[in-house]
Coordinates of C-alpha atoms and ligand atoms in Angstrom, one line a residue:
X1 CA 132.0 63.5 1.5
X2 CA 133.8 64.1 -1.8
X3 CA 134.2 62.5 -5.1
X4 CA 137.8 62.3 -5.8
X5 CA 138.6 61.3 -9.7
X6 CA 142.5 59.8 -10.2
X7 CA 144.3 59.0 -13.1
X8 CA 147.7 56.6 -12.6
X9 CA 150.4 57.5 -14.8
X10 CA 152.7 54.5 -15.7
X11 CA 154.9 56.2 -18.3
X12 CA 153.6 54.2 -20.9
X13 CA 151.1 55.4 -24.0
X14 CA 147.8 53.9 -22.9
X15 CA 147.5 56.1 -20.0
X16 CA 148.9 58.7 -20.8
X17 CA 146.8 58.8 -23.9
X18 CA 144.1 58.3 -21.7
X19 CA 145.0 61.6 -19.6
X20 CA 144.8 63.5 -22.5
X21 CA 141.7 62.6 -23.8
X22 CA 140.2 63.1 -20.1
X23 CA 141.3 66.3 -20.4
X24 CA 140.4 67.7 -23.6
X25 CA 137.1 65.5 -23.3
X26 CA 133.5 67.5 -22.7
X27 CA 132.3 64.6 -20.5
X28 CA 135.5 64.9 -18.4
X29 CA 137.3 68.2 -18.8
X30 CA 135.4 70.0 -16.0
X31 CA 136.4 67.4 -13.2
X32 CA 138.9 67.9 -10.5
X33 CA 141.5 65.2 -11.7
X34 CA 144.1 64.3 -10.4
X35 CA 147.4 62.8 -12.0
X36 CA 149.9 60.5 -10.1
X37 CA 152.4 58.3 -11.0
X38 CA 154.1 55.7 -8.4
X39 CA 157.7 55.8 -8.7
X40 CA 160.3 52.6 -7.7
X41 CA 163.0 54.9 -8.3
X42 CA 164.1 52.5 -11.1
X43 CA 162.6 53.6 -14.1
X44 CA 164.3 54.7 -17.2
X45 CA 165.4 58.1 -17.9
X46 CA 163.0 58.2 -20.5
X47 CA 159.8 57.5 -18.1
X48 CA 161.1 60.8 -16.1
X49 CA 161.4 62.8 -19.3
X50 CA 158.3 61.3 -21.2
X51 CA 156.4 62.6 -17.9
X52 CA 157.5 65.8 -18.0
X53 CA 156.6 66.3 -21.5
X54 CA 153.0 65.0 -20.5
X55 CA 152.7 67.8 -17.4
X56 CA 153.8 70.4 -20.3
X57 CA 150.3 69.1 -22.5
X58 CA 148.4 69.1 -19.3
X59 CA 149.4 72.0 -17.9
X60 CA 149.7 70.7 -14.6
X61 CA 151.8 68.8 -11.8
X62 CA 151.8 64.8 -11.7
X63 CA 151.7 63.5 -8.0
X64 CA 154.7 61.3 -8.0
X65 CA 153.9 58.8 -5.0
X66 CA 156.8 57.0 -3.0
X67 CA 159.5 59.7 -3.4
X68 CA 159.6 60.8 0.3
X69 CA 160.8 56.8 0.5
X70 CA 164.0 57.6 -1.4
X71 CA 167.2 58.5 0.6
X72 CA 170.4 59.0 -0.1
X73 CA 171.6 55.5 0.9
X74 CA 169.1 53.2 -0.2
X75 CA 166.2 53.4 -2.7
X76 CA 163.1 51.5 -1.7
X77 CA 163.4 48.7 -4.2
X78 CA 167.1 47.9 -2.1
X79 CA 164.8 48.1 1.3
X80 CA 162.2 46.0 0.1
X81 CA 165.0 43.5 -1.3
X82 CA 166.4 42.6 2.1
X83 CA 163.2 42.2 3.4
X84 CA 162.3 39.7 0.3
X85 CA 165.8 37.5 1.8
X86 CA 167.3 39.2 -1.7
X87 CA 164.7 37.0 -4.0
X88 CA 164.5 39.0 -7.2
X89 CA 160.7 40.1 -8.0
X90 CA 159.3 37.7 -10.8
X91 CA 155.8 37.1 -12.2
X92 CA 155.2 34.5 -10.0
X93 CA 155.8 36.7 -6.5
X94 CA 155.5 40.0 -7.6
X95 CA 156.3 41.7 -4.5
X96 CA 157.8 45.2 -6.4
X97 CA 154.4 45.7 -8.0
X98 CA 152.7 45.5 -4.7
X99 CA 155.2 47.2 -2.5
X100 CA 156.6 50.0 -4.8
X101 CA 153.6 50.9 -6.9
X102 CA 150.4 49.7 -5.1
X103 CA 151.1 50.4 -1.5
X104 CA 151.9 54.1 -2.4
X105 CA 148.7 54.6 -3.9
X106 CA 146.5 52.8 -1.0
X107 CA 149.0 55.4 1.6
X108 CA 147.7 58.5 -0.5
X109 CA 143.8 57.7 -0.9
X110 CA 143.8 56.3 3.0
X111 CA 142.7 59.5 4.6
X112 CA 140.4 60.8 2.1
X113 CA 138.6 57.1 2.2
X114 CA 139.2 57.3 6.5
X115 CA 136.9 61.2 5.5
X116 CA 134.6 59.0 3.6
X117 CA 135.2 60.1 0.1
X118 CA 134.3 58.0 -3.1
X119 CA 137.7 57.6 -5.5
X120 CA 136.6 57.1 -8.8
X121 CA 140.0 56.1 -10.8
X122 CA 140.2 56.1 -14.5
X123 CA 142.1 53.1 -15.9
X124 CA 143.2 52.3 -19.6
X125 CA 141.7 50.0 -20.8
X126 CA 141.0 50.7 -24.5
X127 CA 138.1 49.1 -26.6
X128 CA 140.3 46.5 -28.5
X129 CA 141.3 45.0 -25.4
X130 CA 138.9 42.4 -24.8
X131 CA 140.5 40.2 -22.1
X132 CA 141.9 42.9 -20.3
X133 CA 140.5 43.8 -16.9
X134 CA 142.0 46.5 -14.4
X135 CA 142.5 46.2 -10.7
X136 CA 139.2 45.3 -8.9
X137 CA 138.9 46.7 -5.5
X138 CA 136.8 45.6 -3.6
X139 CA 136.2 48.4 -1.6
X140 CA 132.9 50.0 -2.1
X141 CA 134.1 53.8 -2.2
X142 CA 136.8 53.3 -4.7
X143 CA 135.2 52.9 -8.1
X144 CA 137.1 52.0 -11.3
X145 CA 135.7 53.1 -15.0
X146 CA 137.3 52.7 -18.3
X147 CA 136.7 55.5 -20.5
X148 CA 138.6 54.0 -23.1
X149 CA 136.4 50.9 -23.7
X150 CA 133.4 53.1 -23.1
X151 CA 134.4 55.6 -26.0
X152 CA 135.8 52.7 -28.6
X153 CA 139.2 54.2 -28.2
X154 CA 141.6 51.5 -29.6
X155 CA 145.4 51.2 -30.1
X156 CA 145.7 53.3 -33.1
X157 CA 143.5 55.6 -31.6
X158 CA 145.8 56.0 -28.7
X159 CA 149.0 56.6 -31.0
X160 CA 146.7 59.6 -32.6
X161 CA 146.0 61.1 -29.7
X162 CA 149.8 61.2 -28.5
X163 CA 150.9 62.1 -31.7
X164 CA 148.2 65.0 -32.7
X165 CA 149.1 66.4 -29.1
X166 CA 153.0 66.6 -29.9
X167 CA 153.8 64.1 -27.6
X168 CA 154.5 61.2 -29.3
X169 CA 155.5 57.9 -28.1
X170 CA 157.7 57.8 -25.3
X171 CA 161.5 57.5 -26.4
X172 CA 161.9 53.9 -25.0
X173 CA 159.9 52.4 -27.3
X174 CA 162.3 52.8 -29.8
X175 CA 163.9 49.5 -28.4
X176 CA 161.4 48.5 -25.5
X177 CA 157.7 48.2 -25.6
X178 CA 157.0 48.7 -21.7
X179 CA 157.4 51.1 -19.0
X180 CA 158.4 51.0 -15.3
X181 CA 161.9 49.5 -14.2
X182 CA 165.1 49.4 -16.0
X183 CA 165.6 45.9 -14.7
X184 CA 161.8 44.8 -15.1
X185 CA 161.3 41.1 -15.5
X186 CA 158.9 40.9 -18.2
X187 CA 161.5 42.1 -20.9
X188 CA 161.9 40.1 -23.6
X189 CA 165.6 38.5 -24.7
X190 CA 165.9 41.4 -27.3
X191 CA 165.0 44.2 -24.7
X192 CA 167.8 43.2 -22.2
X193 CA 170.0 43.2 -25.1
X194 CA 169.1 46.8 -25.4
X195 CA 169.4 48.1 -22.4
X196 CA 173.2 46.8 -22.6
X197 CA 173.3 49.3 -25.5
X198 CA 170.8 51.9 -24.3
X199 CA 171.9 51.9 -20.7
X200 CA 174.9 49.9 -19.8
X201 CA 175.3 51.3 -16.3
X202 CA 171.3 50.1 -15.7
X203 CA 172.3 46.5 -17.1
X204 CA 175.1 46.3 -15.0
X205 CA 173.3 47.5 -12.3
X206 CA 170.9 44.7 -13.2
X207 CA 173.8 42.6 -13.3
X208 CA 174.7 43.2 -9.5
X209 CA 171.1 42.4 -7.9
X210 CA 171.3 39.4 -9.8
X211 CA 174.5 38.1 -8.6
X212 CA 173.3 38.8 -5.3
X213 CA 169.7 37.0 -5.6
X214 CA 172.1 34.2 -6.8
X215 CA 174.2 34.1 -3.9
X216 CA 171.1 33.7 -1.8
X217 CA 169.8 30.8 -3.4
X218 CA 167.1 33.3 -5.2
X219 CA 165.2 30.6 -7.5
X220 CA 164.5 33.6 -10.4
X221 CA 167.5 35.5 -12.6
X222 CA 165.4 38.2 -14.3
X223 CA 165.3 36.8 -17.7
X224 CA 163.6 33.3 -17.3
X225 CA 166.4 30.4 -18.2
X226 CA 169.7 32.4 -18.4
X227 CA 171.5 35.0 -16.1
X228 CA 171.9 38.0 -17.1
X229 CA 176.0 37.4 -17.6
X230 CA 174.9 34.1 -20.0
X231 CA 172.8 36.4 -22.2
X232 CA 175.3 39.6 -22.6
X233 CA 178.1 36.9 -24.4
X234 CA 178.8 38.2 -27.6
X235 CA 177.7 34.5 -29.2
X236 CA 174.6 34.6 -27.5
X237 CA 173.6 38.3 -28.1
X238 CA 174.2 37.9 -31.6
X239 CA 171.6 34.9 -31.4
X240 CA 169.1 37.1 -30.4
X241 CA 169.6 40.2 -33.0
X242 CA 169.2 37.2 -35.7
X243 CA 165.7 35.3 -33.9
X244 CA 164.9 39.2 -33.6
X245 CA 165.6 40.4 -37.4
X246 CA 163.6 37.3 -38.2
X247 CA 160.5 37.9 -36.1
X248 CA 160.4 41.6 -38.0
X249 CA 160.7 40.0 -41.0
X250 CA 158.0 37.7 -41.0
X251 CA 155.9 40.3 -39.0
X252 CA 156.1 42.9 -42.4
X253 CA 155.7 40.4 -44.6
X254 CA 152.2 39.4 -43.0
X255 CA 151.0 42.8 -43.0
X256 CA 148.1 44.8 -44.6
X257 CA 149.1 48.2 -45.2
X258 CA 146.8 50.6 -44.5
X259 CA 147.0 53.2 -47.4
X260 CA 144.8 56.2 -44.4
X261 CA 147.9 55.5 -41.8
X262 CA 150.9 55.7 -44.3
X263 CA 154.1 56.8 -41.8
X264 CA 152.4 55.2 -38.8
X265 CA 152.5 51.7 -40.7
X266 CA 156.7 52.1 -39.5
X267 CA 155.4 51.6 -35.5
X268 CA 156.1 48.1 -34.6
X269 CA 155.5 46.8 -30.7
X270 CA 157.9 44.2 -29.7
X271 CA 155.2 42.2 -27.8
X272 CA 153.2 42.0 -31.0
X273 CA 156.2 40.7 -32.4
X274 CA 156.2 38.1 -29.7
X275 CA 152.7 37.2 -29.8
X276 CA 152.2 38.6 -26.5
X277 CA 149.5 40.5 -24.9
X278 CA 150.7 44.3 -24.4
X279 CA 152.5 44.1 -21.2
X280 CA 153.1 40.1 -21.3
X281 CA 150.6 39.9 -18.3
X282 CA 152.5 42.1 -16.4
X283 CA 150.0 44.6 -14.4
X284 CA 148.7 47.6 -15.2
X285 CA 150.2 49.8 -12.7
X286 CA 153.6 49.8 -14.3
X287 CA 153.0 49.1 -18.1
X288 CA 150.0 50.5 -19.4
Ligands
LIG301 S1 157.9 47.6 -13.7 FE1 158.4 45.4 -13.5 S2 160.0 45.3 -11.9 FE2 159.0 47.3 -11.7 S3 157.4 47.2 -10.2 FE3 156.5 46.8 -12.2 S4 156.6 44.5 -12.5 FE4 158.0 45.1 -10.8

């Protein structure tokens, strides 16, 4: 029997943070770890690139899970799309999360779990995130700890940590807060918007599942009340830049500057903006 220690890699900042400080940590730096990131084949370029900057501060390989999946023809996402009757993913029947992301992960710990092994899997969690909780398993031999909330590592913290190690935030942060798919459904208004600008081909991509969801009676358009063809009209996008511009506004105007963090003060999460929990209640395995 071994004891297996696993780190999921979302392309966000909190875990990535979080493999960092493993690494570099005394209580942690002497295990066997071992990095992996589940890929849907639909992430942003800047997931790809933000990874491969993160193997460069490790020093070693992430596991991407899934690949093998990919073909030529069809990406899994398209596969698992026909068998869904072309119903786009939403947070309501979040079949991506569970198929694309999940599954992988249970295919590569089955054998060493079939052997017996305890999988101890770090998640992150950090300190100031109180009503956050990770994925329970309820197998016994897979054990989940949160070195982040153990520590009192908080958000700022986390930003330190990426920055002081050259890393930085990852580039799509700049006009999205989350990782994981181009099209994901737990964008905000403002984010779609930006991924017109960013990446037109991935919104018109976007586009094209949609109009086919549509055609079979799919109940969900990614962005909850509007298609994605209602929001990219040039009346409506304006719309948003203004509610968006205001939301800023009101945001710096409520807040205290903190005279030890001057530069940093600039970083602004579009959740907080919107009130929202980091990662709207969208699950760990893509967004932290
Ligand atoms: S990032 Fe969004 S669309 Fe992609 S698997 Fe996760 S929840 Fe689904």
């Amino acid at each position: 029997m071994k004891e297996r220690h696993v780190i999921g890699l979302s392309g966000g900042k909190d875990s990535a943070a979080l493999a960092v400080y493993m690494a570099m940590h005394p209580d942690y730096r002497n295990l066997e770890l071992q990095y992996f990131f589940s890929d849907t084949g639909k992430e942003l370029p800047e997931v790809y690139e933000f990874l491969t900057k993160l193997e460069g501060v490790l020093n070693t390989k992430i596991i991407r899970l899934g690949e093998e999946r990919f073909s030529e023809e069809q990406n899994p996402f398209d596969h698992y799309l026909k068998q869904y009757g072309y119903f786009l993913p939403s947070p309501q029947t979040r079949w991506c999360t569970r198929k694309l992301k999940l599954d992988p992960f249970k295919n590569w710990i089955k054998p060493w779990l079939a052997d017996g092994d305890k999988i101890i899997q770090y998640v992150a969690i950090r300190a100031d995130e109180i009503d956050r909780e990770g994925l329970w398993n309820t197998n016994p031999n897979i054990v989940t700890k949160l070195p982040f909330r153990e520590h009192g590592v908080t958000k700022e913290m986390v930003i330190d940590i990426l920055v002081s190690y050259n890393l930085g935030l990852p580039k799509y942060y700049e006009w999205r807060s989350r990782s994981g798919c181009s099209f994901c459904f737990f964008q905000q208004k403002i984010e779609w918007v930006n991924l017109k600008e960013k990446h037109p081909d991935r919104f018109e991509e976007a586009k094209r599942y949609e109009k086919t969801a549509i055609e079979h009676a799919s109940p969900f358009t990614w962005s909850q009340g509007e298609s994605l063809e209602e929001l990219e009209k040039p009346e409506r996008v304006t719309q948003i830049k203004i509610d968006f511009a205001r939301r800023i506004e009101r945001e710096r105007s409520n807040r205290k500057v903190n005279p030890l963090r001057a530069g940093l003060e600039e970083y602004e999460d579009i959740d907080e903006l919107y009130f929202e929990d980091e990662g709207g209640g969208a699950c760990l395995v893509c967004h932290k």
